[in-house]
PDB file of C-alpha atoms and ligand atoms in Angstrom:
ATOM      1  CA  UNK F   1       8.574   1.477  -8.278  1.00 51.00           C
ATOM      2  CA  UNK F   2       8.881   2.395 -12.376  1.00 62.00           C
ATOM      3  CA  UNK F   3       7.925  -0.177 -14.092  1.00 86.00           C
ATOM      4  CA  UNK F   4      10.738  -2.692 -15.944  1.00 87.00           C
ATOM      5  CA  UNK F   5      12.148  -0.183 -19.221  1.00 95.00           C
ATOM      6  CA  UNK F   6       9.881   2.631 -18.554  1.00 97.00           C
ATOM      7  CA  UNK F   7      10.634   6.174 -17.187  1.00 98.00           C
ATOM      8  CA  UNK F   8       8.877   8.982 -16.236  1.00 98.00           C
ATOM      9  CA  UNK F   9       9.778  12.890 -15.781  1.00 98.00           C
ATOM     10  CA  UNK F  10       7.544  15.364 -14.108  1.00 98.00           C
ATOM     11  CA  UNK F  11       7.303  18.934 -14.234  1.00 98.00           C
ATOM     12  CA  UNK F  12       4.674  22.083 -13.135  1.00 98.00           C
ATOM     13  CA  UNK F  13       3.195  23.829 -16.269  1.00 98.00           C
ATOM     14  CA  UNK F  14       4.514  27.458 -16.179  1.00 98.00           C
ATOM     15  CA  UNK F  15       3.062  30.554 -18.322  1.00 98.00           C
ATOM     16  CA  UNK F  16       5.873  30.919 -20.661  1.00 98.00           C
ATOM     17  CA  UNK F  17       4.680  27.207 -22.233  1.00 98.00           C
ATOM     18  CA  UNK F  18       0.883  28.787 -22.294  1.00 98.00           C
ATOM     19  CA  UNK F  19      -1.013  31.105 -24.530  1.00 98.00           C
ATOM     20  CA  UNK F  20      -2.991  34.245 -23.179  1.00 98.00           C
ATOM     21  CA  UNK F  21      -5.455  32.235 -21.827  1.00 97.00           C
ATOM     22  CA  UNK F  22      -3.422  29.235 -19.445  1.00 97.00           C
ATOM     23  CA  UNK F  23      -3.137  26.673 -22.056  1.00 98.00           C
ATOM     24  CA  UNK F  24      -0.243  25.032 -22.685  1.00 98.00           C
ATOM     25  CA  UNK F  25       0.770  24.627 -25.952  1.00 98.00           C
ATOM     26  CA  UNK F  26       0.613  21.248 -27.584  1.00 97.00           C
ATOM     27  CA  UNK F  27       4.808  21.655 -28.833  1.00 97.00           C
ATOM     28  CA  UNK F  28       6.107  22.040 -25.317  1.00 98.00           C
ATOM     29  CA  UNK F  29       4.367  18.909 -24.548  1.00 98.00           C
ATOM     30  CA  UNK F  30       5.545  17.454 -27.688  1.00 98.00           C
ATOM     31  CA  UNK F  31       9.014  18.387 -26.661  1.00 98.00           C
ATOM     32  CA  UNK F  32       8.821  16.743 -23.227  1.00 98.00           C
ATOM     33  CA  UNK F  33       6.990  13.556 -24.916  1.00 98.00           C
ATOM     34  CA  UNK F  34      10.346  13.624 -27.288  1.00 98.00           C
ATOM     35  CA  UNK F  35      12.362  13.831 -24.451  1.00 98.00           C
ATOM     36  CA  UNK F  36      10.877  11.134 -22.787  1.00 98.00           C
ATOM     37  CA  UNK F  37      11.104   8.428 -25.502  1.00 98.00           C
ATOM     38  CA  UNK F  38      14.825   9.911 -26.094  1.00 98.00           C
ATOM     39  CA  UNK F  39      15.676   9.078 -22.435  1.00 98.00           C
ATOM     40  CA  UNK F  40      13.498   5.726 -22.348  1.00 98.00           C
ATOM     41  CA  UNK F  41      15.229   4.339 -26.088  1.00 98.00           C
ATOM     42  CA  UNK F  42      18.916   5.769 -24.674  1.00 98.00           C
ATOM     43  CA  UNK F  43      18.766   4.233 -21.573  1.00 98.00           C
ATOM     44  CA  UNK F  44      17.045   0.994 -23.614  1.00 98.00           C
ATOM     45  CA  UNK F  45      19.696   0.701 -25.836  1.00 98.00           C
ATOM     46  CA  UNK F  46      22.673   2.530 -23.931  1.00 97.00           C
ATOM     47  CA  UNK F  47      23.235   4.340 -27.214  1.00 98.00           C
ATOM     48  CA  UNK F  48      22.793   7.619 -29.298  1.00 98.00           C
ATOM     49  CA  UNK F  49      19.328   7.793 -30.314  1.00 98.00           C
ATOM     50  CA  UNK F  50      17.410   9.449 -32.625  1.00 98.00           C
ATOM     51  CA  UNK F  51      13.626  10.506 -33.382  1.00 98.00           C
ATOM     52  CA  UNK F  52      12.636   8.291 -36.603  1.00 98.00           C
ATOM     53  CA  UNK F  53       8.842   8.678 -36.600  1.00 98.00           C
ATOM     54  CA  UNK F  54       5.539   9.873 -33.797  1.00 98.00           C
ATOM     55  CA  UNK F  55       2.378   8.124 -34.728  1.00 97.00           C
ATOM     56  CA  UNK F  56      -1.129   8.103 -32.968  1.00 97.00           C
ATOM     57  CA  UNK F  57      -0.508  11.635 -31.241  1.00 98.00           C
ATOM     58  CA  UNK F  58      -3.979  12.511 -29.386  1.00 98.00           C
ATOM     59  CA  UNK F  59      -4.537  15.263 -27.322  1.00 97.00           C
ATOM     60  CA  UNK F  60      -7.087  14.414 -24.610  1.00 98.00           C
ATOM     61  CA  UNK F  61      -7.464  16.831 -22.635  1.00 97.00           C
ATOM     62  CA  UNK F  62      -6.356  20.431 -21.674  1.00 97.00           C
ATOM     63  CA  UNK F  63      -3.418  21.054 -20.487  1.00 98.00           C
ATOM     64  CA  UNK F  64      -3.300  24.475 -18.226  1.00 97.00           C
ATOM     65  CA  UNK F  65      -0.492  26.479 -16.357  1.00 97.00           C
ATOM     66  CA  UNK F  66      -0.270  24.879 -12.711  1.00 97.00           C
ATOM     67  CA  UNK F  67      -1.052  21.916 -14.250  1.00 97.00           C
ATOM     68  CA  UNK F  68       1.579  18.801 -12.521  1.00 98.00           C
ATOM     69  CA  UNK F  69       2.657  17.197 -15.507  1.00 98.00           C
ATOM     70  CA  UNK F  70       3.707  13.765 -15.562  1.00 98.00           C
ATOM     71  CA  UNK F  71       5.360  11.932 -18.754  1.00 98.00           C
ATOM     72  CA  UNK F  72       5.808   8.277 -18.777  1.00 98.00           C
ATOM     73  CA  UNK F  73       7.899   6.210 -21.672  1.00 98.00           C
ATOM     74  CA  UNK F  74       7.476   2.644 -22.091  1.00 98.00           C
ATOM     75  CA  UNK F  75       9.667   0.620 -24.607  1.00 98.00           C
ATOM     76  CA  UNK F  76       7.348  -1.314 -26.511  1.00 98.00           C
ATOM     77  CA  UNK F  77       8.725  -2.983 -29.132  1.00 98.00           C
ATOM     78  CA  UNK F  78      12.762  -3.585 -30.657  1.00 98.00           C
ATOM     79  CA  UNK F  79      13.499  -4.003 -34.467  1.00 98.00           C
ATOM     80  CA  UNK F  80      17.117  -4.352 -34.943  1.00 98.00           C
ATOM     81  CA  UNK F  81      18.416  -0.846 -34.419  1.00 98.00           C
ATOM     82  CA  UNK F  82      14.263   0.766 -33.979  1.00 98.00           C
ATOM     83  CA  UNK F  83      12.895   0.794 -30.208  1.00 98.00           C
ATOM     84  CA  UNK F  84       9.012   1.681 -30.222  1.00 98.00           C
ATOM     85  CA  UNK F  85       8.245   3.862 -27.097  1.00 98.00           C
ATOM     86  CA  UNK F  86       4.628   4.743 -25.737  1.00 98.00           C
ATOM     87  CA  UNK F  87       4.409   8.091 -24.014  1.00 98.00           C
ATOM     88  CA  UNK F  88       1.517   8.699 -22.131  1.00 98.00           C
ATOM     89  CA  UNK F  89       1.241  12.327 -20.017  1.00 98.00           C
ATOM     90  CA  UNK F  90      -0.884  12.494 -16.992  1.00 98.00           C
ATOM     91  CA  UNK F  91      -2.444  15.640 -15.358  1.00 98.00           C
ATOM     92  CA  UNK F  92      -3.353  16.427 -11.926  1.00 97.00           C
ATOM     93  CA  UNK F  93      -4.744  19.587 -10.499  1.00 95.00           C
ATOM     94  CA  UNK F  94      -2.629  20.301  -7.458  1.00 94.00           C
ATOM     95  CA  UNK F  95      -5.140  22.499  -5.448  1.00 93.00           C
ATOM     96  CA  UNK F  96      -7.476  19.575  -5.565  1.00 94.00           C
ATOM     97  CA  UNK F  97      -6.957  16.296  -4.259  1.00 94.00           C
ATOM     98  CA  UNK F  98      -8.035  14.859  -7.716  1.00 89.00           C
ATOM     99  CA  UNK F  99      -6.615  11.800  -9.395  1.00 95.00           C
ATOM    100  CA  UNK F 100      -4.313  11.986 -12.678  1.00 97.00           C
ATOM    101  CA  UNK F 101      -6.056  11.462 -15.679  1.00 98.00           C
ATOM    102  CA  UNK F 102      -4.787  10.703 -19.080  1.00 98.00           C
ATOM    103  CA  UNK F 103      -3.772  14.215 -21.469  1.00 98.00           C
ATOM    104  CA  UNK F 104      -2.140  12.531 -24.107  1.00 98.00           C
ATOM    105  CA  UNK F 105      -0.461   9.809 -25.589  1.00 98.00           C
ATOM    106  CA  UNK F 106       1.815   8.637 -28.622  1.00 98.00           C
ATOM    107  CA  UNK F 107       3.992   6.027 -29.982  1.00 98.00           C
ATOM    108  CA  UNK F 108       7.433   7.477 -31.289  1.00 98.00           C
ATOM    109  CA  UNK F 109       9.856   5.099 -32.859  1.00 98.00           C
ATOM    110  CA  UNK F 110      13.504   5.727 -31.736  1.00 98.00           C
ATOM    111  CA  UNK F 111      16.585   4.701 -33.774  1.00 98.00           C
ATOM    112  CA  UNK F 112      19.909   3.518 -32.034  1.00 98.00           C
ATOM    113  CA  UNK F 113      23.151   5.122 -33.847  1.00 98.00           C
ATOM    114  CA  UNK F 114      26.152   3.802 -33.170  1.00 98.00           C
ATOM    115  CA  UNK F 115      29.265   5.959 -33.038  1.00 97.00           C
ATOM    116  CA  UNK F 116      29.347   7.017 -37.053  1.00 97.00           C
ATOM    117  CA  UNK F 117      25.931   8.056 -36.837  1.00 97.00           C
ATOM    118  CA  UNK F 118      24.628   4.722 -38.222  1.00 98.00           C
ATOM    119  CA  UNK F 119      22.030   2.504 -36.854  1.00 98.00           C
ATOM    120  CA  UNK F 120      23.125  -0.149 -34.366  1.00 98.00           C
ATOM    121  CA  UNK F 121      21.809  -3.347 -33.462  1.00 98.00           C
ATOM    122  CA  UNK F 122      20.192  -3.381 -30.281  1.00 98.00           C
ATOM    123  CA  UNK F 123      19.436  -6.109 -27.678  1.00 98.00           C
ATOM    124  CA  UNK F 124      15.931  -7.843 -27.869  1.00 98.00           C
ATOM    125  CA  UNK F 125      13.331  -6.741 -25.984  1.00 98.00           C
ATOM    126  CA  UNK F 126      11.316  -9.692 -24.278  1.00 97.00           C
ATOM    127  CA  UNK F 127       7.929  -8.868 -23.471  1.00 96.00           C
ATOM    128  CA  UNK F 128       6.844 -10.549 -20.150  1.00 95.00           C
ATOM    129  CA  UNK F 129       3.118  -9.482 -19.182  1.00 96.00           C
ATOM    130  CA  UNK F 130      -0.125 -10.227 -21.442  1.00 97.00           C
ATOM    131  CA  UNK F 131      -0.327  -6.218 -22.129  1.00 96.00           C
ATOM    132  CA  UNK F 132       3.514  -6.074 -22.814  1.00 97.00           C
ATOM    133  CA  UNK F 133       2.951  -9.269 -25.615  1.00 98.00           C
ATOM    134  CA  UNK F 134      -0.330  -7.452 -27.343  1.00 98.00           C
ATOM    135  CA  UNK F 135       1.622  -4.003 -27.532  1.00 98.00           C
ATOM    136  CA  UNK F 136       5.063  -5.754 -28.960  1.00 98.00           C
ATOM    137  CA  UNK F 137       3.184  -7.636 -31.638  1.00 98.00           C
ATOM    138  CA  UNK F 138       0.879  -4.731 -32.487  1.00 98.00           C
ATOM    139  CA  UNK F 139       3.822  -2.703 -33.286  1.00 98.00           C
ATOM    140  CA  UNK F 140       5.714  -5.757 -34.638  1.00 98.00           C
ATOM    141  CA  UNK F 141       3.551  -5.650 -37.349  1.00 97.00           C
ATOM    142  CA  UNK F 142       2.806  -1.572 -37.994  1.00 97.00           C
ATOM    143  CA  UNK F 143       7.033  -1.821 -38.176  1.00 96.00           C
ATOM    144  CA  UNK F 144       6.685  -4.842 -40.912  1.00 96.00           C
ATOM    145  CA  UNK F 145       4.093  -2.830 -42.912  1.00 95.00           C
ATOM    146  CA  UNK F 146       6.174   0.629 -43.047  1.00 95.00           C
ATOM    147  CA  UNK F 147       8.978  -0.959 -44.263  1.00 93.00           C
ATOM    148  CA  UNK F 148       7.444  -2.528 -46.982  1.00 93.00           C
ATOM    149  CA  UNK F 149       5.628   0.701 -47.896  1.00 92.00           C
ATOM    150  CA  UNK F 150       8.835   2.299 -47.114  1.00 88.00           C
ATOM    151  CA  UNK F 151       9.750   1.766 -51.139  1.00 83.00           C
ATOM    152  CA  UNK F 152       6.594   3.939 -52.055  1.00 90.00           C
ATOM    153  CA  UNK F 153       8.077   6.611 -49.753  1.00 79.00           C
TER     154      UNK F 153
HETATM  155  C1  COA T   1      16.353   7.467 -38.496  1.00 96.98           C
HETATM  156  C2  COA T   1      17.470   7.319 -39.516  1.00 96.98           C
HETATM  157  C3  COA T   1      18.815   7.184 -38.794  1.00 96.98           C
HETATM  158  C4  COA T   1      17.181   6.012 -40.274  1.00 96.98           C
HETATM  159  O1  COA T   1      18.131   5.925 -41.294  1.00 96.98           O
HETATM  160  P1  COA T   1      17.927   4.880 -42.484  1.00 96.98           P
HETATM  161  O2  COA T   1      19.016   5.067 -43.447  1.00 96.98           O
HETATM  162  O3  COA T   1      16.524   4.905 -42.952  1.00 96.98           O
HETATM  163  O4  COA T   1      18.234   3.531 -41.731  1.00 96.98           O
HETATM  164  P2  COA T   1      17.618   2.120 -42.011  1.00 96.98           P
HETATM  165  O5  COA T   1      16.827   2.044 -43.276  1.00 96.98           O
HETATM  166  O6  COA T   1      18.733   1.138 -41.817  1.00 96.98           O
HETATM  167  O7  COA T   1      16.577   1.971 -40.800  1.00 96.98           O
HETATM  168  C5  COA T   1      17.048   1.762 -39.488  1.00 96.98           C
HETATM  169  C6  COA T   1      15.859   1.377 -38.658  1.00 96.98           C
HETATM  170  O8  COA T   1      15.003   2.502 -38.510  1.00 96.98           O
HETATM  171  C7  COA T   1      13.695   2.188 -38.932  1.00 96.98           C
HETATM  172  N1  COA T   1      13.158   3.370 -39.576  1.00 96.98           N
HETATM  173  C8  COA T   1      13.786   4.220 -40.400  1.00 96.98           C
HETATM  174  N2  COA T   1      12.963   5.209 -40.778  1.00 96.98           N
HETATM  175  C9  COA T   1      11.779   4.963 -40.157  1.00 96.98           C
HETATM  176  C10 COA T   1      10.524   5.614 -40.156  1.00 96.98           C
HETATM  177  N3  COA T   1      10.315   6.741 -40.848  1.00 96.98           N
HETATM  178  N4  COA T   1       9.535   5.083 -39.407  1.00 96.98           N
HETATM  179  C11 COA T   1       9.726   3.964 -38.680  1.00 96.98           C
HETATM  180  N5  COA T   1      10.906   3.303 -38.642  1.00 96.98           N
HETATM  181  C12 COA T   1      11.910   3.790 -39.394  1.00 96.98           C
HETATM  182  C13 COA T   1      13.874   1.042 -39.936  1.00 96.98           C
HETATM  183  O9  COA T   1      12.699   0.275 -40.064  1.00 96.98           O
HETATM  184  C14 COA T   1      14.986   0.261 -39.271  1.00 96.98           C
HETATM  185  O10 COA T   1      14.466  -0.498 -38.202  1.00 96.98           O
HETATM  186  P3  COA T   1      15.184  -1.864 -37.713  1.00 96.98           P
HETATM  187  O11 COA T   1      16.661  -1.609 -37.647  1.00 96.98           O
HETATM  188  O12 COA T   1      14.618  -2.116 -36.358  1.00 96.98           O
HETATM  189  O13 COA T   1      14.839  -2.924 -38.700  1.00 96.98           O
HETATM  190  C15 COA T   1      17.527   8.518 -40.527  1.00 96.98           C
HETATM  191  O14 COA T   1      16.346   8.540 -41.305  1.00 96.98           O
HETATM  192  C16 COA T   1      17.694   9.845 -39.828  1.00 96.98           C
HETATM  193  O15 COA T   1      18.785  10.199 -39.427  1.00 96.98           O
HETATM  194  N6  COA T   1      16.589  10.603 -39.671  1.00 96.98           N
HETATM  195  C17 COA T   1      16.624  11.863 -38.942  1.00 96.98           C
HETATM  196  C18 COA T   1      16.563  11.581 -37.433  1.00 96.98           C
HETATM  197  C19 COA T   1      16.581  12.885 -36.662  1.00 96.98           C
HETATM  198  O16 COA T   1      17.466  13.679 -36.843  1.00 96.98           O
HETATM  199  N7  COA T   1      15.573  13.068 -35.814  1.00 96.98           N
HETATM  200  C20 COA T   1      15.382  14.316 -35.146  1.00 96.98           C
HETATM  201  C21 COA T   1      14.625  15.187 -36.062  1.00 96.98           C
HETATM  202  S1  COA T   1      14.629  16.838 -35.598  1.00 96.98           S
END
């Protein structure tokens, strides 16, 4: 079962996302990792949203043609109209019967627009685990800090 406001998208790695020598290139993971934390905020907020910010992008491993690709997005955190999502990708060789393991992971800050193109208020998000409540406040407070460095900008 997904877990409560998260989604996930999976895909095989082909050779037009790879260089010369089977890896995939860190964009076209980018891309899906966008697409993700669209689809996780939209579906969030059941509104337009946009791509505000990324943070904390790491690239963990490899990522080769063949590769099964999962991408998860879990909303995280709710300003008023900004919905924090954290996009993880997992990797699993198909021709063994390996686990996934981690690729990479982000944090991209979506923006609800309402119908003008302006941001819209969006309902609270209520964390419920222990894990859910460290992530919210963690990003409660990055969120407080950029706006007031947001001035300096
Ligand atoms: C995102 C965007 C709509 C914000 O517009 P804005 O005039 O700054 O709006 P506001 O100042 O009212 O901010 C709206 C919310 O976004 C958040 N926000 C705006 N810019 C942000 C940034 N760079 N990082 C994090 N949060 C940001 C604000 O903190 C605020 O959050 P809150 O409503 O939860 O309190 C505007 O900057 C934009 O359209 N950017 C381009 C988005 C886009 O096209 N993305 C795809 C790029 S190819």
């Amino acid at each position: 079962m997904t877990e409560k406001n998260a989604i996930t998208i999976s895909q095989i790695m082909m050779p037009y996302q790879a260089n010369i020598a089977g890896n995939v290139h860190g964009g076209e993971i980018l891309k899906i990792m966008d697409n993700v934390a669209g689809a996780a905020a939209g579906k969030y907020s059941r509104a337009n949203v946009v791509t505000a910010r990324v943070d904390e992008v790491q690239f963990l491993l490899p990522i080769y043609v063949g590769a099964f690709l999962s991408c998860t997005g879990k909303v995280v955190y709710v300003g008023n109209s900004s919905i924090e999502v954290m996009v993880s990708v997992d990797v699993e060789d198909l021709s063994t019967e390996g686990e996934p393991r981690k690729a990479l992971s982000a944090f991209f800050t979506m923006v609800a627009l309402d119908r003008s193109g302006r941001p819209k208020k969006v309902k609270p998000l209520i964390p419920e685990t222990d894990e859910d409540k460290e992530l919210f406040e963690i990003a409660e407070k990055k969120h407080q800090d950029i706006k007031k460095k947001k001035k300096y900008n």
